[in-house]
GROMACS .gro file of C-alpha atoms in nm:
model
  343
    1MET     CA    1  -0.148   2.066   0.729
    2ARG     CA    2   0.092   2.042   0.438
    3PHE     CA    3   0.033   1.860   0.109
    4ALA     CA    4   0.256   1.617  -0.079
    5TYR     CA    5   0.220   1.460  -0.419
    6MET     CA    6   0.354   1.114  -0.504
    7PRO     CA    7   0.463   1.060  -0.867
    8ASP     CA    8   0.411   0.686  -0.883
    9THR     CA    9   0.707   0.487  -1.016
   10HIS     CA   10   0.482   0.214  -1.156
   11PHE     CA   11   0.413   0.225  -1.529
   12GLY     CA   12   0.242  -0.041  -1.732
   13ARG     CA   13   0.062  -0.353  -1.610
   14TYR     CA   14   0.138  -0.599  -1.336
   15ASP     CA   15   0.353  -0.887  -1.464
   16GLN     CA   16   0.410  -0.721  -1.802
   17ALA     CA   17   0.712  -0.779  -2.025
   18ILE     CA   18   1.041  -0.610  -1.939
   19PRO     CA   19   1.000  -0.247  -2.052
   20SER     CA   20   1.200  -0.100  -2.336
   21SER     CA   21   1.457   0.173  -2.292
   22GLY     CA   22   1.223   0.422  -2.455
   23GLU     CA   23   0.939   0.333  -2.220
   24VAL     CA   24   1.158   0.380  -1.913
   25SER     CA   25   1.302   0.707  -2.041
   26ARG     CA   26   0.956   0.849  -2.110
   27ALA     CA   27   0.839   0.737  -1.768
   28ALA     CA   28   1.130   0.916  -1.602
   29ASP     CA   29   1.052   1.235  -1.795
   30HIS     CA   30   0.690   1.210  -1.687
   31VAL     CA   31   0.778   1.167  -1.318
   32LEU     CA   32   0.997   1.477  -1.332
   33ASP     CA   33   0.724   1.671  -1.514
   34GLU     CA   34   0.468   1.570  -1.250
   35ALA     CA   35   0.694   1.677  -0.966
   36GLU     CA   36   0.775   2.014  -1.120
   37LEU     CA   37   0.407   2.082  -1.188
   38ALA     CA   38   0.306   1.979  -0.836
   39GLU     CA   39   0.551   2.234  -0.696
   40ARG     CA   40   0.419   2.508  -0.926
   41VAL     CA   41   0.055   2.452  -0.830
   42GLY     CA   42   0.109   2.460  -0.456
   43PHE     CA   43   0.210   2.120  -0.322
   44ASP     CA   44   0.462   2.134  -0.037
   45ALA     CA   45   0.647   1.809  -0.098
   46ILE     CA   46   0.721   1.524  -0.335
   47TRP     CA   47   0.713   1.177  -0.182
   48LEU     CA   48   0.876   0.879  -0.355
   49PRO     CA   49   0.833   0.506  -0.289
   50GLU     CA   50   1.089   0.228  -0.318
   51ARG     CA   51   1.000  -0.078  -0.526
   52HIS     CA   52   1.213  -0.343  -0.694
   53SER     CA   53   1.225  -0.654  -0.906
   54ARG     CA   54   0.893  -0.617  -1.088
   55THR     CA   55   0.852  -0.527  -1.455
   56GLU     CA   56   0.589  -0.259  -1.387
   57THR     CA   57   0.837  -0.079  -1.161
   58PHE     CA   58   1.025   0.141  -1.405
   59LEU     CA   59   1.212   0.362  -1.155
   60PRO     CA   60   1.325   0.155  -0.857
   61SER     CA   61   1.578   0.385  -0.687
   62PRO     CA   62   1.432   0.671  -0.483
   63VAL     CA   63   1.780   0.808  -0.415
   64VAL     CA   64   1.854   0.853  -0.785
   65LEU     CA   65   1.515   1.017  -0.841
   66LEU     CA   66   1.559   1.244  -0.540
   67ALA     CA   67   1.893   1.363  -0.676
   68ALA     CA   68   1.725   1.450  -1.005
   69LEU     CA   69   1.438   1.624  -0.828
   70ALA     CA   70   1.679   1.820  -0.611
   71THR     CA   71   1.800   1.994  -0.927
   72ARG     CA   72   1.456   2.031  -1.089
   73THR     CA   73   1.266   2.177  -0.792
   74ARG     CA   74   1.330   2.472  -0.564
   75SER     CA   75   1.112   2.466  -0.254
   76VAL     CA   76   0.929   2.136  -0.201
   77ASP     CA   77   1.038   1.886   0.061
   78LEU     CA   78   1.177   1.568  -0.094
   79ALA     CA   79   1.081   1.256   0.098
   80THR     CA   80   1.136   0.884   0.068
   81THR     CA   81   0.807   0.730   0.177
   82VAL     CA   82   0.932   0.488   0.236
   83MET     CA   83   1.260   0.325   0.145
   84GLN     CA   84   1.406   0.022   0.319
   85PRO     CA   85   1.758   0.080   0.454
   86THR     CA   86   1.754  -0.289   0.550
   87TYR     CA   87   1.877  -0.371   0.197
   88TYR     CA   88   2.170  -0.125   0.205
   89HIS     CA   89   2.507  -0.074   0.362
   90PRO     CA   90   2.405   0.202   0.605
   91ILE     CA   91   2.708   0.427   0.563
   92HIS     CA   92   2.689   0.413   0.185
   93LEU     CA   93   2.319   0.505   0.205
   94ALA     CA   94   2.388   0.780   0.458
   95GLU     CA   95   2.649   0.929   0.224
   96GLN     CA   96   2.411   0.927  -0.074
   97LEU     CA   97   2.123   1.081   0.121
   98ALA     CA   98   2.353   1.348   0.263
   99GLN     CA   99   2.441   1.445  -0.094
  100VAL     CA  100   2.071   1.471  -0.182
  101ASP     CA  101   2.021   1.697   0.119
  102GLN     CA  102   2.311   1.912   0.004
  103LEU     CA  103   2.186   1.927  -0.356
  104SER     CA  104   1.842   2.032  -0.235
  105LYS     CA  105   1.979   2.271   0.029
  106GLY     CA  106   1.812   2.097   0.318
  107ARG     CA  107   1.486   1.962   0.177
  108LEU     CA  108   1.534   1.589   0.241
  109ILE     CA  109   1.302   1.387   0.465
  110PHE     CA  110   1.424   1.031   0.516
  111GLY     CA  111   1.120   0.803   0.542
  112ALA     CA  112   1.222   0.448   0.626
  113GLY     CA  113   1.056   0.112   0.672
  114VAL     CA  114   1.171  -0.238   0.764
  115GLY     CA  115   1.042  -0.398   0.442
  116TYR     CA  116   0.800  -0.687   0.408
  117HIS     CA  117   0.851  -0.813   0.052
  118ALA     CA  118   1.043  -1.142   0.044
  119ASP     CA  119   1.144  -1.088  -0.321
  120TYR     CA  120   1.327  -0.768  -0.228
  121PHE     CA  121   1.529  -0.940   0.044
  122ARG     CA  122   1.614  -1.221  -0.197
  123LEU     CA  123   1.714  -0.970  -0.468
  124PHE     CA  124   1.969  -0.801  -0.243
  125GLY     CA  125   2.085  -1.113  -0.060
  126VAL     CA  126   1.965  -0.997   0.281
  127PRO     CA  127   1.793  -1.249   0.511
  128MET     CA  128   1.443  -1.163   0.628
  129LYS     CA  129   1.518  -1.318   0.964
  130GLY     CA  130   1.626  -1.046   1.202
  131ARG     CA  131   1.519  -0.770   0.964
  132GLY     CA  132   1.369  -0.559   1.243
  133ALA     CA  133   1.693  -0.559   1.440
  134ARG     CA  134   1.895  -0.493   1.123
  135PHE     CA  135   1.667  -0.199   1.042
  136GLU     CA  136   1.716  -0.049   1.387
  137GLU     CA  137   2.093  -0.076   1.355
  138CYS     CA  138   2.086   0.082   1.010
  139LEU     CA  139   1.900   0.385   1.144
  140LYS     CA  140   2.139   0.422   1.439
  141VAL     CA  141   2.436   0.410   1.204
  142ILE     CA  142   2.286   0.657   0.955
  143ALA     CA  143   2.193   0.905   1.227
  144GLY     CA  144   2.530   0.857   1.393
  145VAL     CA  145   2.746   0.928   1.090
  146TRP     CA  146   2.524   1.226   1.003
  147THR     CA  147   2.560   1.388   1.344
  148GLU     CA  148   2.899   1.281   1.483
  149LYS     CA  149   3.232   1.394   1.346
  150ARG     CA  150   3.380   1.050   1.407
  151PHE     CA  151   3.154   0.753   1.461
  152SER     CA  152   3.205   0.414   1.625
  153PHE     CA  153   2.947   0.139   1.657
  154ARG     CA  154   2.929  -0.227   1.761
  155GLY     CA  155   2.609  -0.413   1.687
  156ARG     CA  156   2.478  -0.750   1.581
  157PHE     CA  157   2.508  -0.672   1.208
  158PHE     CA  158   2.750  -0.380   1.179
  159GLU     CA  159   3.074  -0.267   1.341
  160PHE     CA  160   3.256   0.061   1.273
  161GLU     CA  161   3.551   0.219   1.444
  162ASP     CA  162   3.621   0.592   1.422
  163VAL     CA  163   3.473   0.639   1.072
  164LEU     CA  164   3.427   0.976   0.907
  165LEU     CA  165   3.135   1.059   0.678
  166THR     CA  166   3.178   1.377   0.482
  167PRO     CA  167   3.016   1.593   0.371
  168LYS     CA  168   2.747   1.592   0.636
  169PRO     CA  169   2.386   1.671   0.539
  170TYR     CA  170   2.288   2.032   0.478
  171GLN     CA  171   2.037   2.017   0.765
  172ARG     CA  172   2.181   2.022   1.115
  173PRO     CA  173   2.194   1.816   1.316
  174ARG     CA  174   2.039   1.589   1.047
  175PRO     CA  175   1.740   1.547   0.815
  176PRO     CA  176   1.414   1.431   0.975
  177ILE     CA  177   1.364   1.055   0.996
  178TRP     CA  178   1.008   0.924   0.961
  179ILE     CA  179   0.901   0.562   0.999
  180GLY     CA  180   0.649   0.404   0.764
  181ALA     CA  181   0.449   0.141   0.950
  182PHE     CA  182   0.113  -0.038   0.985
  183GLU     CA  183   0.163  -0.269   1.284
  184PRO     CA  184   0.202  -0.155   1.648
  185LYS     CA  185   0.556  -0.290   1.693
  186ALA     CA  186   0.670  -0.105   1.383
  187ILE     CA  187   0.480   0.212   1.474
  188GLU     CA  188   0.647   0.210   1.815
  189ARG     CA  189   0.983   0.252   1.641
  190ALA     CA  190   0.856   0.584   1.508
  191LEU     CA  191   0.849   0.717   1.865
  192ASP     CA  192   1.230   0.695   1.866
  193TRP     CA  193   1.251   0.920   1.561
  194ASP     CA  194   1.074   1.220   1.411
  195GLY     CA  195   0.746   1.094   1.271
  196TRP     CA  196   0.519   0.823   1.137
  197VAL     CA  197   0.373   0.771   0.788
  198LEU     CA  198   0.056   0.565   0.724
  199TRP     CA  199  -0.064   0.433   0.387
  200PHE     CA  200  -0.404   0.285   0.296
  201PRO     CA  201  -0.580   0.420   0.605
  202PRO     CA  202  -0.915   0.271   0.705
  203SER     CA  203  -1.222   0.485   0.784
  204LEU     CA  204  -1.162   0.822   0.945
  205GLU     CA  205  -1.297   0.710   1.281
  206GLU     CA  206  -1.088   0.394   1.290
  207THR     CA  207  -0.781   0.588   1.178
  208ARG     CA  208  -0.843   0.846   1.451
  209ARG     CA  209  -0.858   0.570   1.713
  210ARG     CA  210  -0.527   0.433   1.585
  211VAL     CA  211  -0.347   0.765   1.561
  212GLU     CA  212  -0.441   0.939   1.884
  213PRO     CA  213  -0.266   0.697   2.126
  214TRP     CA  214   0.062   0.717   1.932
  215ARG     CA  215   0.046   1.093   1.920
  216GLU     CA  216  -0.012   1.100   2.297
  217MET     CA  217   0.282   0.863   2.355
  218ALA     CA  218   0.507   1.084   2.146
  219GLU     CA  219   0.403   1.384   2.354
  220LYS     CA  220   0.472   1.197   2.679
  221ARG     CA  221   0.819   1.115   2.551
  222GLY     CA  222   0.879   1.483   2.491
  223LYS     CA  223   0.899   1.442   2.114
  224LYS     CA  224   0.830   1.801   2.020
  225GLY     CA  225   0.766   1.839   1.651
  226TRP     CA  226   0.686   1.469   1.603
  227LYS     CA  227   0.505   1.443   1.269
  228PHE     CA  228   0.220   1.230   1.142
  229GLY     CA  229   0.179   1.187   0.767
  230ILE     CA  230  -0.100   1.003   0.589
  231ALA     CA  231  -0.163   0.916   0.226
  232TYR     CA  232  -0.486   0.927   0.023
  233GLU     CA  233  -0.540   0.828  -0.338
  234GLY     CA  234  -0.785   0.901  -0.614
  235TRP     CA  235  -0.877   1.108  -0.915
  236LEU     CA  236  -1.040   1.446  -0.967
  237GLY     CA  237  -1.313   1.496  -1.227
  238ASP     CA  238  -1.637   1.693  -1.246
  239ASP     CA  239  -1.870   1.397  -1.308
  240GLU     CA  240  -1.837   1.178  -0.996
  241SER     CA  241  -2.008   0.873  -1.140
  242GLU     CA  242  -1.792   0.892  -1.452
  243VAL     CA  243  -1.474   0.929  -1.244
  244ARG     CA  244  -1.574   0.623  -1.042
  245ARG     CA  245  -1.654   0.424  -1.356
  246ARG     CA  246  -1.336   0.518  -1.539
  247HIS     CA  247  -1.080   0.515  -1.259
  248GLY     CA  248  -1.213   0.318  -0.962
  249ARG     CA  249  -1.120  -0.022  -1.099
  250ARG     CA  250  -0.750   0.070  -1.082
  251TRP     CA  251  -0.760   0.063  -0.703
  252VAL     CA  252  -0.979  -0.245  -0.686
  253ARG     CA  253  -0.720  -0.418  -0.905
  254GLU     CA  254  -0.431  -0.297  -0.692
  255MET     CA  255  -0.587  -0.420  -0.369
  256SER     CA  256  -0.650  -0.757  -0.533
  257PHE     CA  257  -0.284  -0.776  -0.637
  258TYR     CA  258  -0.155  -0.720  -0.284
  259ARG     CA  259  -0.404  -0.952  -0.125
  260GLY     CA  260  -0.355  -1.226  -0.383
  261ARG     CA  261   0.018  -1.242  -0.315
  262GLY     CA  262  -0.017  -1.239   0.060
  263LEU     CA  263   0.166  -0.908   0.085
  264SER     CA  264  -0.111  -0.737   0.276
  265SER     CA  265  -0.362  -0.994   0.395
  266ASP     CA  266  -0.547  -0.737   0.606
  267VAL     CA  267  -0.656  -0.547   0.293
  268PRO     CA  268  -1.006  -0.676   0.218
  269GLU     CA  269  -1.143  -0.739  -0.129
  270LEU     CA  270  -1.391  -0.454  -0.146
  271PRO     CA  271  -1.591  -0.278  -0.418
  272VAL     CA  272  -1.477   0.069  -0.510
  273GLU     CA  273  -1.757   0.234  -0.310
  274GLU     CA  274  -1.621   0.084   0.011
  275LEU     CA  275  -1.264   0.182  -0.072
  276GLU     CA  276  -1.397   0.537  -0.100
  277GLY     CA  277  -1.495   0.512   0.267
  278GLN     CA  278  -1.132   0.445   0.346
  279PHE     CA  279  -0.835   0.587   0.154
  280LEU     CA  280  -0.984   0.659  -0.190
  281ILE     CA  281  -1.129   0.990  -0.312
  282LEU     CA  282  -1.306   1.001  -0.648
  283GLY     CA  283  -1.498   1.308  -0.760
  284GLY     CA  284  -1.498   1.681  -0.818
  285PRO     CA  285  -1.311   1.962  -0.643
  286GLN     CA  286  -1.576   2.015  -0.375
  287LYS     CA  287  -1.573   1.648  -0.278
  288TRP     CA  288  -1.196   1.662  -0.242
  289VAL     CA  289  -1.214   1.986  -0.042
  290ASP     CA  290  -1.480   1.844   0.190
  291ARG     CA  291  -1.295   1.516   0.241
  292LEU     CA  292  -0.960   1.681   0.310
  293GLY     CA  293  -1.128   1.925   0.544
  294GLU     CA  294  -1.277   1.635   0.738
  295ILE     CA  295  -0.937   1.463   0.746
  296GLN     CA  296  -0.784   1.779   0.889
  297GLU     CA  297  -1.057   1.817   1.149
  298ARG     CA  298  -1.063   1.453   1.262
  299LEU     CA  299  -0.700   1.344   1.224
  300LYS     CA  300  -0.499   1.668   1.229
  301PRO     CA  301  -0.215   1.525   1.019
  302ASP     CA  302   0.098   1.727   0.960
  303TYR     CA  303   0.113   1.600   0.603
  304VAL     CA  304  -0.136   1.455   0.357
  305CYS     CA  305   0.006   1.291   0.046
  306ILE     CA  306  -0.201   1.240  -0.268
  307ARG     CA  307  -0.134   0.974  -0.532
  308THR     CA  308  -0.334   0.964  -0.856
  309ARG     CA  309  -0.155   0.696  -1.057
  310ASN     CA  310  -0.096   0.326  -0.999
  311PRO     CA  311  -0.035   0.030  -1.233
  312ARG     CA  312  -0.246   0.005  -1.546
  313PRO     CA  313  -0.535  -0.244  -1.511
  314ASP     CA  314  -0.560  -0.532  -1.757
  315GLU     CA  315  -0.864  -0.368  -1.915
  316GLY     CA  316  -1.041  -0.035  -1.902
  317VAL     CA  317  -0.929   0.327  -1.888
  318TYR     CA  318  -0.586   0.446  -1.786
  319PRO     CA  319  -0.500   0.818  -1.780
  320SER     CA  320  -0.267   0.955  -2.044
  321PRO     CA  321   0.036   1.160  -1.936
  322GLN     CA  322  -0.151   1.478  -2.028
  323GLU     CA  323  -0.458   1.375  -1.829
  324SER     CA  324  -0.236   1.301  -1.528
  325LEU     CA  325  -0.078   1.645  -1.548
  326GLU     CA  326  -0.420   1.810  -1.580
  327CYS     CA  327  -0.540   1.623  -1.272
  328ILE     CA  328  -0.237   1.740  -1.069
  329GLN     CA  329  -0.292   2.098  -1.183
  330ARG     CA  330  -0.656   2.093  -1.079
  331LEU     CA  331  -0.574   1.932  -0.745
  332GLY     CA  332  -0.327   2.209  -0.675
  333GLU     CA  333  -0.532   2.502  -0.798
  334GLU     CA  334  -0.884   2.390  -0.703
  335VAL     CA  335  -0.823   2.178  -0.393
  336VAL     CA  336  -0.489   2.231  -0.218
  337ARG     CA  337  -0.494   2.610  -0.239
  338HIS     CA  338  -0.858   2.619  -0.128
  339VAL     CA  339  -0.809   2.386   0.170
  340ARG     CA  340  -0.496   2.573   0.278
  341LYS     CA  341  -0.698   2.892   0.328
  342TYR     CA  342  -0.893   2.723   0.606
  343VAL     CA  343  -0.616   2.524   0.774
   0.00000   0.00000   0.00000
């Protein structure tokens, strides 16, 4: 089991004013600082999300951030988890990602999802109708131009005749492609590629029941090396009740945001204690070690990603940049390195 850290690209509050140049610049510096520290203290990867068209999203482009991280890190995998190729011209995106893979000397993982946010489709002028089919074509085109010297394609949305993409990615035949998905139809697409990424997992037992059939199907298809990645969130501190009091409301607020806008209607409105039974970990190093050990034993993921920051709540505590860095350092030194000894 390998460990990733996600430097969240949200800063500030939901529906805040447009951020100033100084705020965005400081946020970018902080993301880079978090990623460099995560590598130093033992994380195996940096995962980046894609978000657009909201004022709390200071750093919308994962490709730009990955290029910066490729020059600021040396060994960690660099993953988009996930970006939506549905909004892009696939050859242009393939060219940019190939450059990231070259800059990082083969550390790119391309995590992709169809996209569910109507505002994003409207922003980029792409219709939501047919987005699943468009997504599938985008992936075929990206993989094709990465792996074939000359590439031709005729589809519903794209047509190319004898095109050349150069340079190719550093990795041969291509970087891994993971699919981020919640619903069965979307998860099934992951069986055509190299892995599946799950966010906001439910209880361990329910997650195990969801994961095992897909893992078995991948094996039946002969998908050797098919990966399963899962993300957990939370905060590390020695006084568990104080950690819950100070930080738990951030995740309660975030779940309310998604549910209130109909973006994830299956996410229930739950108190923080119930979220802790799902994807949230709040407490000291031993609690984190025990929980991650149980995740490894029950789910056997190839990757676990940890996120500690999300948008600032309207009231209450929000960690300072220094507190965030201290939390990452402790997670690496007191949790990740300890769990790795027994994996």
